[in-house]
Tab-separated table of C-alpha atoms and ligand atoms in Angstrom:
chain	number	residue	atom	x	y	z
I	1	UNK	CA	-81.415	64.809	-192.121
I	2	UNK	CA	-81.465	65.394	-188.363
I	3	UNK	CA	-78.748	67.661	-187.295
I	4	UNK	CA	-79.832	68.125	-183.448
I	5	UNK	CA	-80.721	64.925	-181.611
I	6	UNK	CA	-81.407	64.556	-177.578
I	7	UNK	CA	-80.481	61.444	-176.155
I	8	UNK	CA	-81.110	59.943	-173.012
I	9	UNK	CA	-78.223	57.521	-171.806
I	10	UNK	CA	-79.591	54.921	-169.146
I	11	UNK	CA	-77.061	52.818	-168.329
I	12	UNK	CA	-77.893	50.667	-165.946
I	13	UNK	CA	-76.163	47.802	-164.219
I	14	UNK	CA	-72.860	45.916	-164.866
I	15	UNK	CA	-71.270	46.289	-167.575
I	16	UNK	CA	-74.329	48.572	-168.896
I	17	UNK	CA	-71.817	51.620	-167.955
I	18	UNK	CA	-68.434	50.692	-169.407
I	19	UNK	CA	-70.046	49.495	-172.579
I	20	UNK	CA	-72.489	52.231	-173.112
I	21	UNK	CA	-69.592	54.817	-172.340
I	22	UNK	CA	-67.862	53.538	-175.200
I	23	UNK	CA	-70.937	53.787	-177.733
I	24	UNK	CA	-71.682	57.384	-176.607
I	25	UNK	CA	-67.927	58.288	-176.953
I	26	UNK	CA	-68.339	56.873	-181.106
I	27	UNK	CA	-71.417	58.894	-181.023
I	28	UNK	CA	-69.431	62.254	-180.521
I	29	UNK	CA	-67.284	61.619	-182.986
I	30	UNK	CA	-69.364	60.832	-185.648
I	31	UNK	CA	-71.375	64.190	-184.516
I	32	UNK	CA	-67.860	66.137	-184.262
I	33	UNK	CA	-67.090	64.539	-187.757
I	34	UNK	CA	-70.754	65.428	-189.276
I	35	UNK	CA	-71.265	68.776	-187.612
I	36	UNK	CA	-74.240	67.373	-185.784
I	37	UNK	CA	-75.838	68.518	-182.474
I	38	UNK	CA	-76.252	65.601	-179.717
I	39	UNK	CA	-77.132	66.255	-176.578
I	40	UNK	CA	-76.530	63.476	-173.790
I	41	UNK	CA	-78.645	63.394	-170.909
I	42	UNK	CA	-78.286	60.418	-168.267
I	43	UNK	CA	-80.901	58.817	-166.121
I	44	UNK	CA	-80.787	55.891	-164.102
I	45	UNK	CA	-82.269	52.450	-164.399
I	46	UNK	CA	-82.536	49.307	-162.712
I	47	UNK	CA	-80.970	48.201	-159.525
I	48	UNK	CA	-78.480	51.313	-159.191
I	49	UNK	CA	-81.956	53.217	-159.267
I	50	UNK	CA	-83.526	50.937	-156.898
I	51	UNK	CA	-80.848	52.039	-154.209
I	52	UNK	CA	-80.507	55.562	-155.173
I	53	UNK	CA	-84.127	56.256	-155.654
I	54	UNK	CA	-86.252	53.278	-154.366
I	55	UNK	CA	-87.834	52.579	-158.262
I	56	UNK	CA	-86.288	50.444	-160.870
I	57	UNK	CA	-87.666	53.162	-162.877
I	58	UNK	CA	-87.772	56.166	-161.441
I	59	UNK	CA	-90.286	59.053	-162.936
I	60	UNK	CA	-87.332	61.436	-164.155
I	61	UNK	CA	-86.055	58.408	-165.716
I	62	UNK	CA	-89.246	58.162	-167.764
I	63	UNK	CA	-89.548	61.706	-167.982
I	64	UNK	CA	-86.434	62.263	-169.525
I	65	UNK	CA	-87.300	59.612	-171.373
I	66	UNK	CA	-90.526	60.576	-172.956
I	67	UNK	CA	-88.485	64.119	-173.920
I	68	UNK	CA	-85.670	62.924	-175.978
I	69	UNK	CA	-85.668	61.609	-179.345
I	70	UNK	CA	-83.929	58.419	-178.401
I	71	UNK	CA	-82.993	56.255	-175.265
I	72	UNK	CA	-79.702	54.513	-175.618
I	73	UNK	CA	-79.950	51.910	-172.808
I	74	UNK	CA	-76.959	49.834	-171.468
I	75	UNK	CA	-78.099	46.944	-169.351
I	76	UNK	CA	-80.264	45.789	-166.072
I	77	UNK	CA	-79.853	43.197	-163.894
I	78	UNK	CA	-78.282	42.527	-160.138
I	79	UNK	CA	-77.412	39.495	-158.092
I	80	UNK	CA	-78.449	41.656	-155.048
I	81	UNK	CA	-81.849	41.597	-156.041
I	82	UNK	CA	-82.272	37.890	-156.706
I	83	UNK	CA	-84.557	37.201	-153.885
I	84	UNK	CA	-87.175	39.743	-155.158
I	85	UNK	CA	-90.220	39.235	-157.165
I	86	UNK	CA	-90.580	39.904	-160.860
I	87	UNK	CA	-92.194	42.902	-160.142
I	88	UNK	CA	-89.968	44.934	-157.685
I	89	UNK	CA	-86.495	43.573	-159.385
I	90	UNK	CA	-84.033	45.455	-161.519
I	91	UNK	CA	-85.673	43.946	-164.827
I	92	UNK	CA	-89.295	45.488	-163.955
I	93	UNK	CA	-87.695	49.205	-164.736
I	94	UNK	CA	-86.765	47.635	-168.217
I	95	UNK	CA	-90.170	45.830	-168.929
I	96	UNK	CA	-91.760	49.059	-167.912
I	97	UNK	CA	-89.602	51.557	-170.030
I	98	UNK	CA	-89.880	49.004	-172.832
I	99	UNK	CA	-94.452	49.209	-172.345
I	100	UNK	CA	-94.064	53.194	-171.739
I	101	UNK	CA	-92.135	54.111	-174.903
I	102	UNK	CA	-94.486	51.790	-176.806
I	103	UNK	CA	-91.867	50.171	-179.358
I	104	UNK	CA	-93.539	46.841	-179.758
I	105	UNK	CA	-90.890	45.674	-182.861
I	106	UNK	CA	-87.222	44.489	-181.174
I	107	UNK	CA	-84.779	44.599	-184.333
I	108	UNK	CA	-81.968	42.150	-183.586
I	109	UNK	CA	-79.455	41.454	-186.386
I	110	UNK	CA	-76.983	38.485	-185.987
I	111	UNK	CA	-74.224	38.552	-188.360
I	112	UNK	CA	-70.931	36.449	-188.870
I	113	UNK	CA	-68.562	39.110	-188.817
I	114	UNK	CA	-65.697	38.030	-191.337
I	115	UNK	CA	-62.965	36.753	-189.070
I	116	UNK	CA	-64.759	35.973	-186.266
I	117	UNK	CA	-66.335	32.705	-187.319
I	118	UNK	CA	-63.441	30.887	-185.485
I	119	UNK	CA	-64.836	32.140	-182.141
I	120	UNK	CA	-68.035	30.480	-183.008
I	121	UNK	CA	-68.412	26.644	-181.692
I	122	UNK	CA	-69.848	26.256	-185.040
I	123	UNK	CA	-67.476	25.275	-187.974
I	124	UNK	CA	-67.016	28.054	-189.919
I	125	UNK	CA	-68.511	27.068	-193.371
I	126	UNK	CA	-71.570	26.599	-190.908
I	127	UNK	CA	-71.857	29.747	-189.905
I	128	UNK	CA	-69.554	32.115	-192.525
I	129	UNK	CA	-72.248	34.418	-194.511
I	130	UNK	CA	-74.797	34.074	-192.264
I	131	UNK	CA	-77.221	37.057	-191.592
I	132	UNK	CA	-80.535	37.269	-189.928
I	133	UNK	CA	-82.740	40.110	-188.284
I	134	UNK	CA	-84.776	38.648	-185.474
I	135	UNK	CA	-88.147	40.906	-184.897
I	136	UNK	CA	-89.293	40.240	-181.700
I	137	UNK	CA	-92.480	41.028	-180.467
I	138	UNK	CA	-91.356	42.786	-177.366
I	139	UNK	CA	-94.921	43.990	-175.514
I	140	UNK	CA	-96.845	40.962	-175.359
I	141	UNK	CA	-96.829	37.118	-174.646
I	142	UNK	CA	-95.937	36.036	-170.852
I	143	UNK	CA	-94.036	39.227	-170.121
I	144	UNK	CA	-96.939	41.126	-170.219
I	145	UNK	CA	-99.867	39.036	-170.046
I	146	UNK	CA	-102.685	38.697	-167.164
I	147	UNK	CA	-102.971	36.953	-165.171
I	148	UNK	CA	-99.943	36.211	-163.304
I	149	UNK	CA	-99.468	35.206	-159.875
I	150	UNK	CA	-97.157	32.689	-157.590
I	151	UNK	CA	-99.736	31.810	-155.054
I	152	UNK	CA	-97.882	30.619	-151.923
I	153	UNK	CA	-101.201	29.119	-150.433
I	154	UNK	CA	-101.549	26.942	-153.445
I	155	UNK	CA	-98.523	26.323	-154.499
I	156	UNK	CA	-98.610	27.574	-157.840
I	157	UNK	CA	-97.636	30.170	-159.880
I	158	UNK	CA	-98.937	31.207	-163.650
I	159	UNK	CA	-98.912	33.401	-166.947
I	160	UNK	CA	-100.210	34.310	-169.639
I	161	UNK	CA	-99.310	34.166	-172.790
I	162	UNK	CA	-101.464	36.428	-174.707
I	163	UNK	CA	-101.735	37.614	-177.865
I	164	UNK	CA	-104.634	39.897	-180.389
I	165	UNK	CA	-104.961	39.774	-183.566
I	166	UNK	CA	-103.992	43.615	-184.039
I	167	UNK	CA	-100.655	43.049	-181.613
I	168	UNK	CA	-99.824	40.556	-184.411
I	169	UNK	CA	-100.383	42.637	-187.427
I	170	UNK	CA	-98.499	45.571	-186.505
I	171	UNK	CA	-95.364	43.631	-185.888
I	172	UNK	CA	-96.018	41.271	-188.951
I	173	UNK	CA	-95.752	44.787	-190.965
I	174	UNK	CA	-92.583	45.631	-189.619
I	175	UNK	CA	-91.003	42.193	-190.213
I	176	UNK	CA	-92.021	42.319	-194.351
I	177	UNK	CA	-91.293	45.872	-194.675
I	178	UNK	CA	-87.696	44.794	-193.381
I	179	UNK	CA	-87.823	41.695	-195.260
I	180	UNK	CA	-89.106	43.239	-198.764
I	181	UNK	CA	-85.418	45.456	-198.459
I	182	UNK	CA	-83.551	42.502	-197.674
I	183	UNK	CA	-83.789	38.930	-199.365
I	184	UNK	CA	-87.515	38.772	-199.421
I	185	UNK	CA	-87.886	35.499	-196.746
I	186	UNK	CA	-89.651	35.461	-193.377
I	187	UNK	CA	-89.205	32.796	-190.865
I	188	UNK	CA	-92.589	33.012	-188.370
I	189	UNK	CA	-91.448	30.611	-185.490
I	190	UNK	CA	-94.218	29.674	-182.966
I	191	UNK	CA	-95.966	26.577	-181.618
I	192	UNK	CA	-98.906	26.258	-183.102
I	193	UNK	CA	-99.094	22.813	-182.825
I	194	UNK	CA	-99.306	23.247	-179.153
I	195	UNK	CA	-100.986	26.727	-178.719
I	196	UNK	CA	-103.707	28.432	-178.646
I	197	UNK	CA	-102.297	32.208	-179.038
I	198	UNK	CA	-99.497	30.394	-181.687
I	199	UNK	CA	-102.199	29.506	-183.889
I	200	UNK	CA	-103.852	33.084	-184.004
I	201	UNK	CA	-99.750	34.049	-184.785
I	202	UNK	CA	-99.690	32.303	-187.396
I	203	UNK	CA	-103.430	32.790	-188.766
I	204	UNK	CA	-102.595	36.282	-188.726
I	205	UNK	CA	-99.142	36.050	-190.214
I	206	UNK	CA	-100.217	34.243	-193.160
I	207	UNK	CA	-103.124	37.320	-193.891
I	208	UNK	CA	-100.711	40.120	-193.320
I	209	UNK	CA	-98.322	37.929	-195.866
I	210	UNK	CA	-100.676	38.232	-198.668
I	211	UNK	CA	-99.947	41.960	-199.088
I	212	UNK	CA	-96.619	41.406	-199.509
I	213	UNK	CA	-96.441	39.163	-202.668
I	214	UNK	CA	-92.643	39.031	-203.466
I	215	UNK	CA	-91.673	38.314	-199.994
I	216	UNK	CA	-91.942	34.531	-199.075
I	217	UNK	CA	-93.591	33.244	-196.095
I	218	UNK	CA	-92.566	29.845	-193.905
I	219	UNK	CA	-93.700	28.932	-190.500
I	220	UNK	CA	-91.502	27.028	-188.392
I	221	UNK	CA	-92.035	25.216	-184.702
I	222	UNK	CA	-89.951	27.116	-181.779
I	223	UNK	CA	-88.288	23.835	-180.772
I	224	UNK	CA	-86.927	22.838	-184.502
I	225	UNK	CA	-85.906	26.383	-185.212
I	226	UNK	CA	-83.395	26.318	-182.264
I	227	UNK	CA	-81.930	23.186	-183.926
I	228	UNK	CA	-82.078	24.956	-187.519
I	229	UNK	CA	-80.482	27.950	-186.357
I	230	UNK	CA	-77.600	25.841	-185.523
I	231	UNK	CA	-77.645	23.735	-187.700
I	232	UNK	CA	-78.046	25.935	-191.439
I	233	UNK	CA	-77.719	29.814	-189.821
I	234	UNK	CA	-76.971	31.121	-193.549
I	235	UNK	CA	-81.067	30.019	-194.700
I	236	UNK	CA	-82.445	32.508	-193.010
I	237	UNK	CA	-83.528	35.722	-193.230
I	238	UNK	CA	-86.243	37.813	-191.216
I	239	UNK	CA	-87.312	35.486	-188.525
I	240	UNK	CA	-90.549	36.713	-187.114
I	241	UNK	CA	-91.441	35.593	-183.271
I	242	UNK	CA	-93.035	36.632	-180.058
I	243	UNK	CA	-91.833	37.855	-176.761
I	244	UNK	CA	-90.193	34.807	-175.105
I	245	UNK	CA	-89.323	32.817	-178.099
I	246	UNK	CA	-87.397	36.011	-179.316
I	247	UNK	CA	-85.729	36.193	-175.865
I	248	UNK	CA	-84.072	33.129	-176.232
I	249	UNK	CA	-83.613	32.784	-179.745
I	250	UNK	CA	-81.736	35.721	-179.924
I	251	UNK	CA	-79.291	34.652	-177.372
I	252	UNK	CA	-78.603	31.384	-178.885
I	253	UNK	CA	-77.726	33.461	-182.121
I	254	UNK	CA	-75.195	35.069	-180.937
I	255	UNK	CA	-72.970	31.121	-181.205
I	256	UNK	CA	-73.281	32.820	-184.527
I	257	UNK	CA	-71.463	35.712	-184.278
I	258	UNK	CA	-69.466	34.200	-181.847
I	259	UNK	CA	-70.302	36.458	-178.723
I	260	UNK	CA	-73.715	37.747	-177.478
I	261	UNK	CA	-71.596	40.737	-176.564
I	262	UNK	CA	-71.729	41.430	-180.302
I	263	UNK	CA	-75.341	41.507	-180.723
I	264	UNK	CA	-77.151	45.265	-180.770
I	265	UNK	CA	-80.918	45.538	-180.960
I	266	UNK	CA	-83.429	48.307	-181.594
I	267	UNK	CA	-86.828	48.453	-180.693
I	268	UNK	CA	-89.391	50.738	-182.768
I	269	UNK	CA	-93.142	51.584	-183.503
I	270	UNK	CA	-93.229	53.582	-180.157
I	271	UNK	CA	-93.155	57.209	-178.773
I	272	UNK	CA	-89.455	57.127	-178.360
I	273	UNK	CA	-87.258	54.139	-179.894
I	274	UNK	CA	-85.361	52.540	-177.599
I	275	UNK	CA	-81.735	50.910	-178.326
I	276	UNK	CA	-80.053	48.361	-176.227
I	277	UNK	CA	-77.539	46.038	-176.534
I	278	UNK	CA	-79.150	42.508	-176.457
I	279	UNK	CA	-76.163	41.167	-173.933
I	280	UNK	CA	-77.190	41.234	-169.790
I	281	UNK	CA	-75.447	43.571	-167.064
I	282	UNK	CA	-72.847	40.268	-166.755
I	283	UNK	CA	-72.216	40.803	-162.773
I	284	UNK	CA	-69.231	38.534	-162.996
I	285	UNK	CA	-67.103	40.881	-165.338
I	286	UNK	CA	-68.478	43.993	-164.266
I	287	UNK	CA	-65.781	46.881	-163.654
I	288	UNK	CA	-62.972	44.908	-164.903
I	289	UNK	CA	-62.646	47.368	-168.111
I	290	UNK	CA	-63.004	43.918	-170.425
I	291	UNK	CA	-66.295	43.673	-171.383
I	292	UNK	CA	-66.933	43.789	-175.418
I	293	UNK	CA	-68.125	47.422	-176.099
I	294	UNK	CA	-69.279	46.104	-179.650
I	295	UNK	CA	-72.632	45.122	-179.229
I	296	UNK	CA	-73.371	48.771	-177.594
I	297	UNK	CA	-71.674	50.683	-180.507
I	298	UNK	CA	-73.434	48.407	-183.322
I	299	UNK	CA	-76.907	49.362	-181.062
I	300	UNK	CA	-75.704	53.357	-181.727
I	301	UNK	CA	-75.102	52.621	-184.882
I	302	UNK	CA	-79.121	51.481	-185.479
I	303	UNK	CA	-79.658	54.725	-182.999
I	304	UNK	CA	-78.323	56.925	-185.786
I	305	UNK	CA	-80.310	54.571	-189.199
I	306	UNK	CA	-83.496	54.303	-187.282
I	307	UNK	CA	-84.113	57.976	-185.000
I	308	UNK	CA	-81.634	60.147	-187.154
I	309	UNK	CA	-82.159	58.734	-190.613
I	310	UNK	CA	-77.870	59.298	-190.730
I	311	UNK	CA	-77.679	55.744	-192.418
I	312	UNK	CA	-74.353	56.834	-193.963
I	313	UNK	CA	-73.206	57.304	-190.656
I	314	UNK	CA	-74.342	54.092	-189.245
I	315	UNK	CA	-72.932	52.229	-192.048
I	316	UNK	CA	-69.807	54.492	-190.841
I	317	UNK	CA	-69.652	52.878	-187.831
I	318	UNK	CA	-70.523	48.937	-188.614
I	319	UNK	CA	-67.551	48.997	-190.694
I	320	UNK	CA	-64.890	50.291	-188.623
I	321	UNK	CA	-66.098	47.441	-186.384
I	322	UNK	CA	-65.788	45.427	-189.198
I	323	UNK	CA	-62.298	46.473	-189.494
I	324	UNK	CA	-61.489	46.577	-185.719
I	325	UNK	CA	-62.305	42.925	-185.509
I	326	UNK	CA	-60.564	42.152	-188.324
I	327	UNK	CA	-57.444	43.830	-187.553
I	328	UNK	CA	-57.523	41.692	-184.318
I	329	UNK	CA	-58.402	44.407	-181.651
I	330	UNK	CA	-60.837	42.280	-179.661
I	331	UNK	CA	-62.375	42.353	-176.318
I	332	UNK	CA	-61.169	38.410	-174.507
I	333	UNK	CA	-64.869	37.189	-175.395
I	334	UNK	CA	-63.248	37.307	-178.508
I	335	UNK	CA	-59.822	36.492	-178.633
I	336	UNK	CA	-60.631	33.035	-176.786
I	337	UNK	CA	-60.442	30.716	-179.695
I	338	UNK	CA	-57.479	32.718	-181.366
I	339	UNK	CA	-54.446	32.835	-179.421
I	340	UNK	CA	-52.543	34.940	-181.865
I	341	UNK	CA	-55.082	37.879	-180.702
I	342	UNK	CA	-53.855	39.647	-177.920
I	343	UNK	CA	-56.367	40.425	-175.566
I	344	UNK	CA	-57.578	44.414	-175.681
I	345	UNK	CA	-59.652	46.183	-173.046
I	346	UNK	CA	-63.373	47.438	-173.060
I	347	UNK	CA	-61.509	51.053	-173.836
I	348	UNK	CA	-59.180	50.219	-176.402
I	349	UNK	CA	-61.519	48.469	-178.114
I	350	UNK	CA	-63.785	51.745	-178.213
I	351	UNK	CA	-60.854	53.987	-178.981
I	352	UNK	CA	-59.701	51.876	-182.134
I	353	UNK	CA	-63.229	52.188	-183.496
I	354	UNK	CA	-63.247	56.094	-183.417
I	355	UNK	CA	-59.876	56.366	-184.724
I	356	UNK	CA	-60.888	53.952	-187.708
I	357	UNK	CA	-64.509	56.206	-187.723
I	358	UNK	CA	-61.504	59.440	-187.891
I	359	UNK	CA	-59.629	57.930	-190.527
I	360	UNK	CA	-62.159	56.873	-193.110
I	361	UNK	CA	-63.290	60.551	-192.936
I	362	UNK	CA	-60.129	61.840	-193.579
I	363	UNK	CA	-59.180	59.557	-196.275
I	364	UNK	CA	-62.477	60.263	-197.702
I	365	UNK	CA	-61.425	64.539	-197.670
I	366	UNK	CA	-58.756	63.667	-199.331
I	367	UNK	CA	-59.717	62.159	-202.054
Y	1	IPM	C1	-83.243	40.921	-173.187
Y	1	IPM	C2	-83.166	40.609	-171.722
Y	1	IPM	C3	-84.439	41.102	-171.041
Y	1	IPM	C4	-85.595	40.349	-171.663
Y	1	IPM	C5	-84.450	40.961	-169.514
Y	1	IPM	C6	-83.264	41.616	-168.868
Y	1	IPM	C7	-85.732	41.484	-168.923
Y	1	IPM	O1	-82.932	39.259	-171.504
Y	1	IPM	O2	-83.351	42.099	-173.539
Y	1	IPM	O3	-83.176	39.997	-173.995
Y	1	IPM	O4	-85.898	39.218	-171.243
Y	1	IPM	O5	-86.223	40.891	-172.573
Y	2	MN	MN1	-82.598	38.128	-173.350
């Protein structure tokens, strides 16, 4: 069990500080509770780097980075820099962090939290018991892929979506490893019927399946599987996708749980694993202390199971959420379809949690 673990806090834009404040503040508790050693360094990304250094991501930033056993980042993204290309924008420091570090499988549970299926759109027999891990493939496909150009004389711009066979296999592995521990089902979603690099996908899905006999294989089209996860949420499992068609599916999940600002992610196979909330910087709320700290406390939560191995822990702090959601403390992302709840803040959201975390542990002593 790791009992000293550096970790580099990169909180970026938005609401990337008030939530990720909250999740480092759980963190040293459950390290004052445990006896454990974490260290908190912080490094900036995105646009607040772009003014106060001139880099989305600057080189301490990956430095730092490189040197800890885990980044914990918040979120990226500013209005400001709307006009900008791709390349020179707030996002660029993320993609480039994300290539850097190496972590090429995105974990991305959605879950309907008991209580909370009322906040979902979706009628709750819909959605109540549902509980899926996206893995998305988070280095290749148009994100990454050459060429990629707007050219202005032309008027055109391009991408590439591009996949190898090897890119494939590695995060195949990942998604029945996960899957063989769960309920044995991947979902690979691509368009295959359309595409080139979705028909190497799922060529290569289908070999990688055949080592893993008890886990069950289906492929499904990208457009039907955004009606499907809508439609019957609890029949899936692992679902298995690339870059983009991760991106978006994992947003629309979160009509599952009821709030994106629920959703954590973390991203391994890499140097470093990196652990961000899968919610943007959300300009529009920013600094108003009301942005739902949840999603970034469930990401430290996979921080602590996946770079610490402290799955007790991590289980630790799921269910106090659990319990703070039940028990009605919710951020107004939350509260919105339940007007009994009384709206809390971004803070006492975070402080319930930890005093929950607190509690358990000293009920536990005393028994
Ligand atoms: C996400 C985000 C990022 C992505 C953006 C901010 C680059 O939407 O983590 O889902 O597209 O991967
Ligand atoms: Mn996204």
């Amino acid at each position: 069990m790791t009992k000293k673990l550096k970790i580099l806090v990169v909180a970026g834009d938005g609401i990337g500080p008030e939530v990720t404040g909250e999740a480092v503040r759980v963190l040293q508790s459950v390290a004052e509770l445990g006896g454990y050693d974490f260290q908190f360094r912080e490094e900036l990304i995105g646009g607040v780097a772009i003014k106060a250094k001139g880099s989305p991501l600057p080189e301490d930033t990956l430095k730092a980075a490189l040197e800890s056993d885990a980044v914990l980042l918040g979120a990226v993204g500013s209005n400001e820099f709307n006009a900008l290309p791709p390349s020179e924008r707030p996002e660029a420091g993320l993609l480039k962090i994300r290539s850097e570090l190496g972590g090429f499988a995105n974990l991305r549970p959605s879950f309907a939290w008991p209580g909370l299926s009322q906040n979902s759109p979706l009628r709750p027999e819909i959605v109540e018991g549902a509980d899926i891990l996206f893995v998305r493939e988070l280095l290749g496909g148009l994100y990454f892929g050459a060429p990629r150009e707007w050219d202005k004389r032309v008027n055109a711009a391009w991408n590439t979506m591009r996949y190898t066979r090897d890119e494939v296999v590695r995060v195949s592995k990942v998604a029945f490893e996960l899957a063989a521990k769960r309920r044995k089902k991947v979902t690979s979603v691509d368009k295959a019927n359309v595409l080139e690099v979705s028909q190497l996908w799922r060529a290569t899905v289908t070999e990688v399946a055949k080592d893993y006999p008890d886990v069950a294989l289906e492929h499904q089209y990208v457009d039907a599987m955004a009606m499907h996860l809508m439609n019957q949420p609890r029949n899936y499992d692992v679902v298995l996708t690339e870059n983009l068609f991760g991106d978006i599916l994992s947003d629309e999940a979160g009509v599952i749980t009821g709030s994106l600002g629920m959703l954590p992610s973390a991203t391994i196979g890499g140097k470093v694993n990196l652990y961000e909330p899968v919610h943007g910087s959300a300009p529009d709320i920013a600094g108003k202390g009301i942005a739902n700290p949840l999603g970034a406390i469930l990401t430290a939560a996979m921080l602590l199971r996946y770079s610490a191995g402290l799955e007790d822990e991590a289980a630790a702090i799921e269910a106090a959420v659990k319990q703070v959601v039940a028990d009605g403390v919710r951020t107004a992302d939350l509260a919105r379809a339940d007007k009994s709840v009384e709206v809390s803040s971004t803070t006492e959201v975070g402080s319930k949690v930890r005093e929950v975390l607190v509690g358990a542990r000293a009920s536990a002593a005393a028994r």
